[in-house]
Coordinates of C-alpha atoms in Angstrom, one line a residue:
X155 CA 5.1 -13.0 -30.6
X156 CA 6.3 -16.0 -29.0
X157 CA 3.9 -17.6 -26.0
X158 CA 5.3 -20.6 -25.6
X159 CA 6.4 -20.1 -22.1
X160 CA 2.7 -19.6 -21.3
X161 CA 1.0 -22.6 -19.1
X162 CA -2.2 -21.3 -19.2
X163 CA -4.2 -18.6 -21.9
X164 CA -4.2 -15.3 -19.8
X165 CA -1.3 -14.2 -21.9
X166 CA -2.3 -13.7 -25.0
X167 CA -0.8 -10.6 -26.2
X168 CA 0.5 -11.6 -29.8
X169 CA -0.9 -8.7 -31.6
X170 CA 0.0 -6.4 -29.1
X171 CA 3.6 -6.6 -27.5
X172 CA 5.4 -5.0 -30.1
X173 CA 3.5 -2.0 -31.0
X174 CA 2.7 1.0 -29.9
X175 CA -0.7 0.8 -29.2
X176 CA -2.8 2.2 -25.7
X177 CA -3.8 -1.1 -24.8
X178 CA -0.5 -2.9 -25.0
X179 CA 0.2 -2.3 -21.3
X180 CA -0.7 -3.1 -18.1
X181 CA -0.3 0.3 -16.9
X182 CA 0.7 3.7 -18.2
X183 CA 4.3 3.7 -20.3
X184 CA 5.0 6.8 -19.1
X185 CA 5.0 5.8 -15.3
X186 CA 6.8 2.4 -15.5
X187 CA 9.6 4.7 -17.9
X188 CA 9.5 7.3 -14.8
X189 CA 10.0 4.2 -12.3
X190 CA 12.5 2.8 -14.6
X191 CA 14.8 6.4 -14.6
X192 CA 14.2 7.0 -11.2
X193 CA 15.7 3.7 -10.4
X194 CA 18.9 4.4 -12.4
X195 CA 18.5 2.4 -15.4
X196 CA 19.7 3.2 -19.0
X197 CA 17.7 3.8 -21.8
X198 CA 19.2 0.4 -23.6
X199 CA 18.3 -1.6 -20.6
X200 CA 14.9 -0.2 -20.3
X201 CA 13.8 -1.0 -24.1
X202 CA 14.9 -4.8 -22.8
X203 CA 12.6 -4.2 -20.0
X204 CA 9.7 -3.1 -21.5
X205 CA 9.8 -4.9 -24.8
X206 CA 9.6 -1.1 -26.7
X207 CA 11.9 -0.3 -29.4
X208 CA 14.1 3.0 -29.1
X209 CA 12.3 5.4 -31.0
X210 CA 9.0 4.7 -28.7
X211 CA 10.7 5.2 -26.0
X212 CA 12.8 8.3 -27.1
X213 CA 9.3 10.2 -28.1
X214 CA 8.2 9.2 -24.5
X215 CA 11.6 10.7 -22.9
X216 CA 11.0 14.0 -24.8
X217 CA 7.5 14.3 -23.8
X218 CA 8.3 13.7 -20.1
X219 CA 11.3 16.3 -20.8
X220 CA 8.5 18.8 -22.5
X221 CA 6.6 18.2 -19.3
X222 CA 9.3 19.2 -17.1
X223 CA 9.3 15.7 -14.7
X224 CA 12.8 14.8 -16.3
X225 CA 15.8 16.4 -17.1
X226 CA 19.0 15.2 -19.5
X227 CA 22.0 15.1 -17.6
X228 CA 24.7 13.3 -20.4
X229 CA 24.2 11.2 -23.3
X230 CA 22.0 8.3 -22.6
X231 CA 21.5 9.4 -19.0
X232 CA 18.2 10.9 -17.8
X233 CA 16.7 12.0 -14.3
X234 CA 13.8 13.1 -12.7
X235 CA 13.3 16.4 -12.0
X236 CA 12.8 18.1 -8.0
X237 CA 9.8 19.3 -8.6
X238 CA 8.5 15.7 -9.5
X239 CA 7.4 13.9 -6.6
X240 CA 7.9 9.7 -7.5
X241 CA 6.2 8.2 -4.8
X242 CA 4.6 4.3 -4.6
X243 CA 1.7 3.9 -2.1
X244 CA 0.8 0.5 -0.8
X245 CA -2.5 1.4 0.0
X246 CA -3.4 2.2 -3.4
X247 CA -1.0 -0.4 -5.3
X248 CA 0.0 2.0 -7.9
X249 CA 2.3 4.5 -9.2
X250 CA 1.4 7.9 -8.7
X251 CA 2.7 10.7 -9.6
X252 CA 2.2 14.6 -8.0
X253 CA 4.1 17.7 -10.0
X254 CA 3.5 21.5 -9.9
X255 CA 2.9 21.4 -13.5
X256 CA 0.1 18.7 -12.7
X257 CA -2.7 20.7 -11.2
X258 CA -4.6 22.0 -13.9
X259 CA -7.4 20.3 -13.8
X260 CA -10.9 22.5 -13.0
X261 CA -13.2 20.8 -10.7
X262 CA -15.8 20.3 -13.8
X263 CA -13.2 17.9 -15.4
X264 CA -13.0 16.1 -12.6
X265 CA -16.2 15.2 -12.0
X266 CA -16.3 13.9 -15.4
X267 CA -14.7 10.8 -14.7
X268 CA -13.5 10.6 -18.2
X269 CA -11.0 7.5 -17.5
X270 CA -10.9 6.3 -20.7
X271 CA -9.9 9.7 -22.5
X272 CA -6.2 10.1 -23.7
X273 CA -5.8 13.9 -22.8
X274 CA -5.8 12.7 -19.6
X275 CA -4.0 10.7 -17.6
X276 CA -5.8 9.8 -14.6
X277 CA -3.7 9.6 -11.3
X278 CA -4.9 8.2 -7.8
X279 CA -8.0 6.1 -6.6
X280 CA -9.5 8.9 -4.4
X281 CA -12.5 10.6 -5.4
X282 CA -10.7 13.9 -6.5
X283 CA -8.4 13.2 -9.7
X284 CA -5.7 14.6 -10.8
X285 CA -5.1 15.2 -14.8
X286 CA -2.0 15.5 -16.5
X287 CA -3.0 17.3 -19.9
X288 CA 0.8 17.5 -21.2
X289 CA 1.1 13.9 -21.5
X290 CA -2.0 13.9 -24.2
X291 CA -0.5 11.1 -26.4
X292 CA -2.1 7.9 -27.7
X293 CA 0.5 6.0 -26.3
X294 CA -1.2 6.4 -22.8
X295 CA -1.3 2.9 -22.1
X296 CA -4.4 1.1 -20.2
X297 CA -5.2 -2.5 -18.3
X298 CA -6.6 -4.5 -20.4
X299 CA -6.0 -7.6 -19.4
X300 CA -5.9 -8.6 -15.9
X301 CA -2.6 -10.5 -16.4
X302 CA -1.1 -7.3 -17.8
X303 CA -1.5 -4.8 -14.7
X304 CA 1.0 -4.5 -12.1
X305 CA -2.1 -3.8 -9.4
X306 CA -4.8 -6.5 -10.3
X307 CA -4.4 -8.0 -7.5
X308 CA -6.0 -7.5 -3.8
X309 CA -3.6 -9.5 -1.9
X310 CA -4.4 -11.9 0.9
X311 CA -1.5 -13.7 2.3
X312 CA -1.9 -16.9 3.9
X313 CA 0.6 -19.2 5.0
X314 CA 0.3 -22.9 4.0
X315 CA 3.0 -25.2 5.4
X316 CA 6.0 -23.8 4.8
X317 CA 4.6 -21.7 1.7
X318 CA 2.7 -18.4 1.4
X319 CA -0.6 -17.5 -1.1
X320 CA -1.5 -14.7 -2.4
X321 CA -4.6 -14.7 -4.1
X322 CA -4.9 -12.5 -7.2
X323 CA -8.9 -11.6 -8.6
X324 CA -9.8 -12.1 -12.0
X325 CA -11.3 -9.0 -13.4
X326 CA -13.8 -10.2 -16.0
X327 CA -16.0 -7.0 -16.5
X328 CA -12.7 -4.4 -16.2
X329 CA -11.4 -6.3 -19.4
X330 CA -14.4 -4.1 -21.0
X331 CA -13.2 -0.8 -19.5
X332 CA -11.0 1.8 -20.8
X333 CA -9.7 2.3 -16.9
X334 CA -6.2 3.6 -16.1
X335 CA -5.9 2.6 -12.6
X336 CA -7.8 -0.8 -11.3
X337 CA -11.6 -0.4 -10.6
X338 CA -11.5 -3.3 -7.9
X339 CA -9.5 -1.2 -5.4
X340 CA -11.4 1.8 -7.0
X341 CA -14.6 0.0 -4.8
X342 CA -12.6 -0.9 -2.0
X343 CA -11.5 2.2 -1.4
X344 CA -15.1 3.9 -1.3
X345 CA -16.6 0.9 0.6
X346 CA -13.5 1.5 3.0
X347 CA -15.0 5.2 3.4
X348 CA -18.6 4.3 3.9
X349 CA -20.1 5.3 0.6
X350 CA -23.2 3.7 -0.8
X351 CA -23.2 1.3 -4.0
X352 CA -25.6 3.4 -5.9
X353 CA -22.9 6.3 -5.1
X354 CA -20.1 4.2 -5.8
X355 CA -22.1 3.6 -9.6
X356 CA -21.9 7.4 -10.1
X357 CA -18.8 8.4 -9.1
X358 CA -17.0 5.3 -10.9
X359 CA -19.4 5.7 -14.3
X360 CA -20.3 2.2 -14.0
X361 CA -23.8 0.3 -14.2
X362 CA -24.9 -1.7 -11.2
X363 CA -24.4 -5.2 -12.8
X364 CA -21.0 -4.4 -13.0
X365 CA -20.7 -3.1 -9.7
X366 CA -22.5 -6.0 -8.0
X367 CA -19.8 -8.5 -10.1
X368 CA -16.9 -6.8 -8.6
X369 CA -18.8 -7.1 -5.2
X370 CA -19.2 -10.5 -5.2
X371 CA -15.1 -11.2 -6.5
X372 CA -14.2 -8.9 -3.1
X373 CA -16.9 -10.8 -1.1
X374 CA -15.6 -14.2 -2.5
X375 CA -11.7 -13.2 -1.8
X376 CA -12.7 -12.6 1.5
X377 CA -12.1 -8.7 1.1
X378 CA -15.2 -7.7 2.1
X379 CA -18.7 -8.5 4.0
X380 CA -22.4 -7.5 3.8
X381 CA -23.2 -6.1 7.2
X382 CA -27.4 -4.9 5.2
X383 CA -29.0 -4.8 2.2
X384 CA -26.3 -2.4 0.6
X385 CA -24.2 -1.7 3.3
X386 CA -20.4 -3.6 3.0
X387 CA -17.5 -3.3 5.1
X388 CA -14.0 -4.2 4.6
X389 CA -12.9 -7.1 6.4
X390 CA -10.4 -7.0 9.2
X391 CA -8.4 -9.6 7.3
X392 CA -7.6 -8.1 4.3
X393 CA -4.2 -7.3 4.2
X394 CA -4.4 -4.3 2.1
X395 CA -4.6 -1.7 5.0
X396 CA -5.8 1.9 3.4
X397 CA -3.8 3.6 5.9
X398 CA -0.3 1.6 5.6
X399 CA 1.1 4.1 2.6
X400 CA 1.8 6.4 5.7
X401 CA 4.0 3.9 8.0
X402 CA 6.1 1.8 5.4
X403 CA 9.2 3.8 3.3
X404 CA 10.9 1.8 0.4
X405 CA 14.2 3.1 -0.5
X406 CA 16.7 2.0 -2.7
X407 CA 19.6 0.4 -1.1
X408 CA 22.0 2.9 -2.6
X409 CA 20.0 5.5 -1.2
X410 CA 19.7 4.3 2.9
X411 CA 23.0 6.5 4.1
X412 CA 21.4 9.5 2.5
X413 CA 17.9 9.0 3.9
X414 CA 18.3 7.8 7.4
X415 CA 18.5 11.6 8.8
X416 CA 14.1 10.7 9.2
X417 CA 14.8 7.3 11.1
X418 CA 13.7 7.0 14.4
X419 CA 15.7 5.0 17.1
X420 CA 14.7 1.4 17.6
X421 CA 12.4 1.8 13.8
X422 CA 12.6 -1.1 11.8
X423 CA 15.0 -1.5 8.4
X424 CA 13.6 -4.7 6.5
X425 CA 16.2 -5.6 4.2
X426 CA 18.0 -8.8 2.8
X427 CA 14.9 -10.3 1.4
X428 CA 15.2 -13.9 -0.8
X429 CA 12.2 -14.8 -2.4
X430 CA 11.3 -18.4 -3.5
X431 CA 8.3 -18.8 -5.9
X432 CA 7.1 -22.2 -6.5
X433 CA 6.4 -23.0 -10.0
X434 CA 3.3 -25.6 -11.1
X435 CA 4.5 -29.1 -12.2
X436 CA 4.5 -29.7 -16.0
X437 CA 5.0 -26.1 -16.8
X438 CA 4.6 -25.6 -20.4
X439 CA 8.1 -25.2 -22.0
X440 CA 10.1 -23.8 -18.8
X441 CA 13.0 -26.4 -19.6
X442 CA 13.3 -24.3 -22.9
X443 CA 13.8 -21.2 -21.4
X444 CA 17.4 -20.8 -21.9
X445 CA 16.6 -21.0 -25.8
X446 CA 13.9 -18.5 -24.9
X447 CA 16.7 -16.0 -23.6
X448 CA 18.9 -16.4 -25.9
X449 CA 16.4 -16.3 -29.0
X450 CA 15.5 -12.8 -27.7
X451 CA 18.9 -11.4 -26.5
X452 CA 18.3 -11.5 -22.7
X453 CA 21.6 -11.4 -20.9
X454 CA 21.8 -13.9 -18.2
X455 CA 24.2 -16.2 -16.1
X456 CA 24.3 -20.2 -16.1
X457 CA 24.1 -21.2 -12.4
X458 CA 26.9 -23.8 -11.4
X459 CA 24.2 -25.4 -9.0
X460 CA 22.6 -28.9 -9.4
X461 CA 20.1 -28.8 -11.7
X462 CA 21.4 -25.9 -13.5
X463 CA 19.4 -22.9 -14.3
X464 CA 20.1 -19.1 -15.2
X465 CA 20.7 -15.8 -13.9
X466 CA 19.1 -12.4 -14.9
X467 CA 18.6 -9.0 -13.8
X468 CA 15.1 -7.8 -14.0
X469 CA 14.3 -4.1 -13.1
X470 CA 17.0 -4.1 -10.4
X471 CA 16.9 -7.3 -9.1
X472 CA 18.8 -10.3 -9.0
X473 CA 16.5 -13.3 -10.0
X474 CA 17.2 -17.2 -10.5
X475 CA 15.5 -19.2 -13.2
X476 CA 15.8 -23.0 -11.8
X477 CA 13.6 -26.3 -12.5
X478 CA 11.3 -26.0 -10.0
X479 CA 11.4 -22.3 -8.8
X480 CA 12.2 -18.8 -9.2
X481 CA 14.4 -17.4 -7.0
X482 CA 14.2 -13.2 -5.9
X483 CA 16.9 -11.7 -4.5
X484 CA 15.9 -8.2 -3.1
X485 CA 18.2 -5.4 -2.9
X486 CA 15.8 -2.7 -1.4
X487 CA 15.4 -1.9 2.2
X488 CA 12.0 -1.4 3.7
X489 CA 11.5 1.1 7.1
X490 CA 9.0 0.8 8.9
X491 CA 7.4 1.0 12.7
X492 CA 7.2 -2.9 13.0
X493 CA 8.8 -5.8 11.2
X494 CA 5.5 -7.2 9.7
X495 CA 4.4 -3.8 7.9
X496 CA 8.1 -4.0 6.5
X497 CA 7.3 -7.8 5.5
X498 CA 4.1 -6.5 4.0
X499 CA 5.3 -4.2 1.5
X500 CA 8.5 -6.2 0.7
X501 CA 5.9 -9.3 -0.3
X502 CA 3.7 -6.8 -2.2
X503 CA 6.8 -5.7 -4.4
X504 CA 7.7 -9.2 -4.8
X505 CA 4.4 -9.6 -5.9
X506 CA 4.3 -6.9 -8.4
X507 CA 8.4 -8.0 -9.6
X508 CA 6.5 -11.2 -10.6
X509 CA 4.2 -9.8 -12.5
X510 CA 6.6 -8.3 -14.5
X511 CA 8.9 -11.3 -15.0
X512 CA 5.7 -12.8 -16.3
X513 CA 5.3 -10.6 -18.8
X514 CA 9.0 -9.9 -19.8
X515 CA 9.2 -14.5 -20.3
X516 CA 5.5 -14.1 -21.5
X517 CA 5.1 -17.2 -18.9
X518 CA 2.2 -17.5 -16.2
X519 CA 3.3 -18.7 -12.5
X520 CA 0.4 -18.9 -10.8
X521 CA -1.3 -22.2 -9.5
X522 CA -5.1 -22.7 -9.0
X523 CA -6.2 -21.8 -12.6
X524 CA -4.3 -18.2 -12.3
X525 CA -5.5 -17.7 -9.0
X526 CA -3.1 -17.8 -6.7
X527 CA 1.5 -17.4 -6.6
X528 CA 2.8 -20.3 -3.8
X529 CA 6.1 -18.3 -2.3
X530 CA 8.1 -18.3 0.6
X531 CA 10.2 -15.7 2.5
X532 CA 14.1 -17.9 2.5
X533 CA 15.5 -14.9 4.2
X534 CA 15.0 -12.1 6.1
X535 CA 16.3 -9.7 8.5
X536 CA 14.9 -6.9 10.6
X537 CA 17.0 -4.2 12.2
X538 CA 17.0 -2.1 14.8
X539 CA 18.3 1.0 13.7
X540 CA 19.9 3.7 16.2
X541 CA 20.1 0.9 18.9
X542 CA 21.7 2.1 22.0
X543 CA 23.2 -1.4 22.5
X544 CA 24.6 -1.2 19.1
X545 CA 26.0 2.0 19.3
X546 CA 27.7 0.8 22.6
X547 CA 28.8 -2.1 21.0
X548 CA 29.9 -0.5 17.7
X549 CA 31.9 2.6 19.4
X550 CA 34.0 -0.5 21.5
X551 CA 34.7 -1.9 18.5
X552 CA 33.2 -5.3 19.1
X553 CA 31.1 -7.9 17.6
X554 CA 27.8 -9.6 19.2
X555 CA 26.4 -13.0 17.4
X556 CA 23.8 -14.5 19.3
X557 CA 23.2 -18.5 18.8
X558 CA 20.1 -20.9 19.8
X559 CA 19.6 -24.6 18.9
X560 CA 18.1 -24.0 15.6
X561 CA 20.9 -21.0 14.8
X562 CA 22.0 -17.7 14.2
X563 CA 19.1 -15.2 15.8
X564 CA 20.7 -12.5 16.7
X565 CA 23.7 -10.3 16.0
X566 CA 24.8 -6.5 15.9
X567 CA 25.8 -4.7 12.6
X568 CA 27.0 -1.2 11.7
X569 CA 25.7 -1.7 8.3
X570 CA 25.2 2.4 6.3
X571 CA 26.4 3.6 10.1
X572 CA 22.8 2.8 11.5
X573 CA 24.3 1.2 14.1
X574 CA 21.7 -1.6 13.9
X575 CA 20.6 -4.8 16.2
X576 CA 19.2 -7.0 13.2
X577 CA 17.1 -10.4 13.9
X578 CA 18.0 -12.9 10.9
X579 CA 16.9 -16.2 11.5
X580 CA 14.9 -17.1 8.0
X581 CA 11.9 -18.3 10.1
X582 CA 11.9 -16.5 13.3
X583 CA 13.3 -13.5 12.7
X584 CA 9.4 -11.3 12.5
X585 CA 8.6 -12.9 16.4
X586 CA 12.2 -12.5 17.5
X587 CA 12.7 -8.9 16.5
X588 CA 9.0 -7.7 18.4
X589 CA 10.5 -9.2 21.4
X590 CA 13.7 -7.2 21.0
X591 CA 12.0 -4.5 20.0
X592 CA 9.6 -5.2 22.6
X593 CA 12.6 -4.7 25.6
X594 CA 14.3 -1.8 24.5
X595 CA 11.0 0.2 24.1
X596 CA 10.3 -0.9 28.0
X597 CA 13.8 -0.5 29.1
X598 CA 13.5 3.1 27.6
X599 CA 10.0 3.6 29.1
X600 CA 11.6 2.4 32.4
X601 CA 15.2 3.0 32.7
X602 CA 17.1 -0.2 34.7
X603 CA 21.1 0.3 35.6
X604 CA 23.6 -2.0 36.4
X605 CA 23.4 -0.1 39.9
X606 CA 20.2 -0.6 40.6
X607 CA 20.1 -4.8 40.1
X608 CA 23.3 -4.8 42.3
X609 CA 21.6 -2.9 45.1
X610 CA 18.6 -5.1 44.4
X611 CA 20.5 -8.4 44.7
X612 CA 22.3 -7.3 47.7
X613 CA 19.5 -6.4 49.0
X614 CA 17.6 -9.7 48.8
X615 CA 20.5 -11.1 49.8
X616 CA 20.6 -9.3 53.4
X617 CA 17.0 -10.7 53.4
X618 CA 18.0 -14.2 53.3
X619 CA 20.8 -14.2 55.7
X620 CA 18.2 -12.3 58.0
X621 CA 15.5 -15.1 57.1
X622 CA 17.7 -17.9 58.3
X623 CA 18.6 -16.7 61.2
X624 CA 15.3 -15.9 62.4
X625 CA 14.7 -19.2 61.0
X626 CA 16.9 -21.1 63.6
X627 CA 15.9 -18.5 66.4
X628 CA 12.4 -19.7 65.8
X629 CA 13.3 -23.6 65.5
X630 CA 14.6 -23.3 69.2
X631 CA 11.6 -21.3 70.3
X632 CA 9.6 -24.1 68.9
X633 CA 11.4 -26.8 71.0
X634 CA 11.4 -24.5 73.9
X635 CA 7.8 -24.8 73.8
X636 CA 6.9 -28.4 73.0
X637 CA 9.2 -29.3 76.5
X638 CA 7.2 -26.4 78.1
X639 CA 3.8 -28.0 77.0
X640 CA 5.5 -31.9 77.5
X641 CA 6.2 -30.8 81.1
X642 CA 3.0 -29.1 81.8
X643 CA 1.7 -32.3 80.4
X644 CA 3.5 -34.5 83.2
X645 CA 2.6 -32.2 85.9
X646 CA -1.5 -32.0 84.9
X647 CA -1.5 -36.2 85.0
X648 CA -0.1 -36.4 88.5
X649 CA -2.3 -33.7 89.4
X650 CA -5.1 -35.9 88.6
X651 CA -3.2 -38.8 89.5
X652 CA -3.5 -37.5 93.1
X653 CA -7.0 -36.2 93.4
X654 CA -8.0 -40.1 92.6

């Protein structure tokens, strides 16, 4: 296999990317296939994808079929079943998957921990697994590489001038471990619920070296801190917030008309996301890529922009190959309660896109000796859906664009009928839609009419009119009494004036 789009020696995956192996992947076939059909992409398109030739992926498509999470609908056309819940949590950075046909598992089995085993497929971090015993083929793929898995990393985003961080960990000891899911959030996740390291040890089947490694990688990322000898706590500034699966929705944006029956008024809709990742000087072979896609029967685009550069599709999205960055172009929209949970989760799917594109050009973008992707948000807008001023303002048929001296900040759309009042300045747009958001919570918490500031003013008004002219009746009181006192004055020296 071809790595010379590799920088660095993370990637190497010759003897591995084109067969059918269980430790070819970074995470299970059968879920990124289920992701893949769920998202509406063809079979053809998905062998691209995920480097698999078409009988591999037909024998997965029939067990899937077997197991009753996907149905055939035409030739070439495939899609997931009712009574398969596809669901991606934040909180535990992984696919997981929840079907009737999926709870068979005795509590004995579970207890067992047996991660490695192909019979079963191990889904979720929490203590209490699930096992899916129909998919009991070798081809259940495993991480064995921490370049290879789509969750790897515990994110911390940082900004630094006009660029963002996130820091990935290198898992040195899981490269030994048959795991399905990623051990280092496997910790985090019991540290998060206040069990003990020697408990942590049995419940993950792991010896306490190990254990103490991955402790000291979290401590080091600055996901977690010793509060006593064997006592940690997560850290208040680790972004990966255990309970955020519950506030944040991604949906598809062919899908946001059809869900927006759940949206409350004044949520947030994150949407119109453009990512720019900054690549590492002296990248090794970037300025052959184009022979790289064509050598391997990528479609893509040449870009009529200075420098050049190419155009692809990857899972979905819209992605720009240029000299000195990759460009990604998000279709999805993100709800949410605020705009910086929707901001989170957009930047953690960027994240894991990259990952992907890594492994689809066999390259490596990260900077800091694999440590870290430098990215910034170009764009981004935040809506208000269900805005009552929006509504007003969409019913009259009129338009509202807001301008200050650095640009466009504010303006009202009617974009999938949400009747929205977006915030889209690329750099201010997170602060300016709170503030929005801010007022109309407090204008609906305390209700202000038109009316009412009239009255108000007219009111002060009266005031004013009534101050002045108390004012000048008091200014000729004043003199009155300065001549009074004057005169007294007068009167008191010739008083004395006399008694001399």
């Amino acid at each position: 296999m071809n790595s010379k789009f590799t920088s660095a020696d993370k990637l190497q995956q010759k003897e591995v990317r084109n067969q059918d192996t269980p430790t070819s992947r970074s995470t299970n076939l059968y879920l990124f296939i289920l992701q893949h059909i769920y998202s509406g992409i063809q079979p053809a398109t998905i062998c691209k994808l995920e480097d698999i030739p078409k009988t591999t992926l037909q024998y997965h498509l029939n067990e899937l079929k077997l197991a009753g999470i996907i149905r055939k609908i035409a030739y070439g056309t495939w899609e997931v079943s009712d009574t398969a819940i596809f669901d991606l949590k934040r909180s535990t950075k992984e696919v997981q998957i929840t079907s009737n046909k999926f709870k068979r598992s005795t509590k004995k089995e579970v207890r067992k921990h047996d991660r490695s085993s192909n019979s079963n497929l191990r889904i979720g971090l929490n203590s209490k697994y699930m096992t899916a015993d129909k998919l009991q083929q070798k081809e259940v793929r495993t991480q064995d590489t921490p370049q290879g898995r789509s969750t790897n990393s515990n994110l911390r985003i940082r900004t630094n001038s006009k660029y963002m961080t996130a820091d990935k960990l290198q898992q040195k000891e899981v490269r030994k471990q048959d795991r399905s899911t990623n051990s280092y959030l496997c910790i985090l996740q019991h540290i998060y619920s206040g069990i003990q390291p020697a408990t942590i040890c049995k419940l993950e089947g792991i010896p306490k070296t190990t254990l103490q490694y991955q402790l000291n990688k979290l401590k080091h990322a600055g996901a977690i801190h010793k509060v006593a000898y064997g006592t940690w706590e997560v850290s208040d500034t680790a972004i990966f917030d255990l309970k955020r699966s519950s506030k944040t929705l991604h949906v598809g944006k062919d899908k946001v008309h059809q869900n927006s029956n759940f949206l409350t008024q004044d949520s947030v809709r994150g949407h119109g996301f453009v990512f720019t990742l900054k690549l590492v000087e002296g990248l090794r072979n970037w300025e052959r890529r184009e022979e790289f896609l064509v050598k391997n029967n990528i479609e893509f685009k040449r870009l009529k922009i200075i420098g050049g550069g190419q155009s692809l599709t990857v899972k979905g999205r819209k992605i720009w190959l240029t000299n000195k960055s990759v460009i990604v172009y998000e279709k999805s929209s993100y709800f949410s309660r605020t705009a910086e949970e929707a901001k989170d989760y957009a930047i953690y799917k960027f994240i894991s896109l990259i990952k992907s594109l890594e492994r689809f050009l066999h390259a490596d973008f990260t900077i800091k000796a694999g440590q870290q992707y430098m990215f910034r948000v170009s764009r981004q807008h935040y809506a208000l859906v269900k805005n009552a001023l929006a509504q007003q303002y969409d019913n009259e048929g009129k338009k509202l664009q807001v301008y200050a001296a650095n640009g466009l900040w504010f303006l009202i759309d009617n974009s999938f009928n949400l009747h929205e009042a977006e915030t889209v300045h690329p750099e201010t747009a997170v602060d300016d839609n709170h503030k929005v958001q801010s007022f109309f919570n407090s204008l609906k918490d305390y209700p202000l009419t038109t009316d009412f500031i009239l009255k108000t003013m007219n009111g002060i008004q009266d005031n004013q009119l009534l101050f002045a002219q108390n004012h000048e009746t008091h200014i000729q009181a004043i003199e009155e009494l300065g001549l009074g006192v004057r005169t007294l004055t007068d009167l008191l020296k010739r008083l004395e004036g006399l008694k001399n």
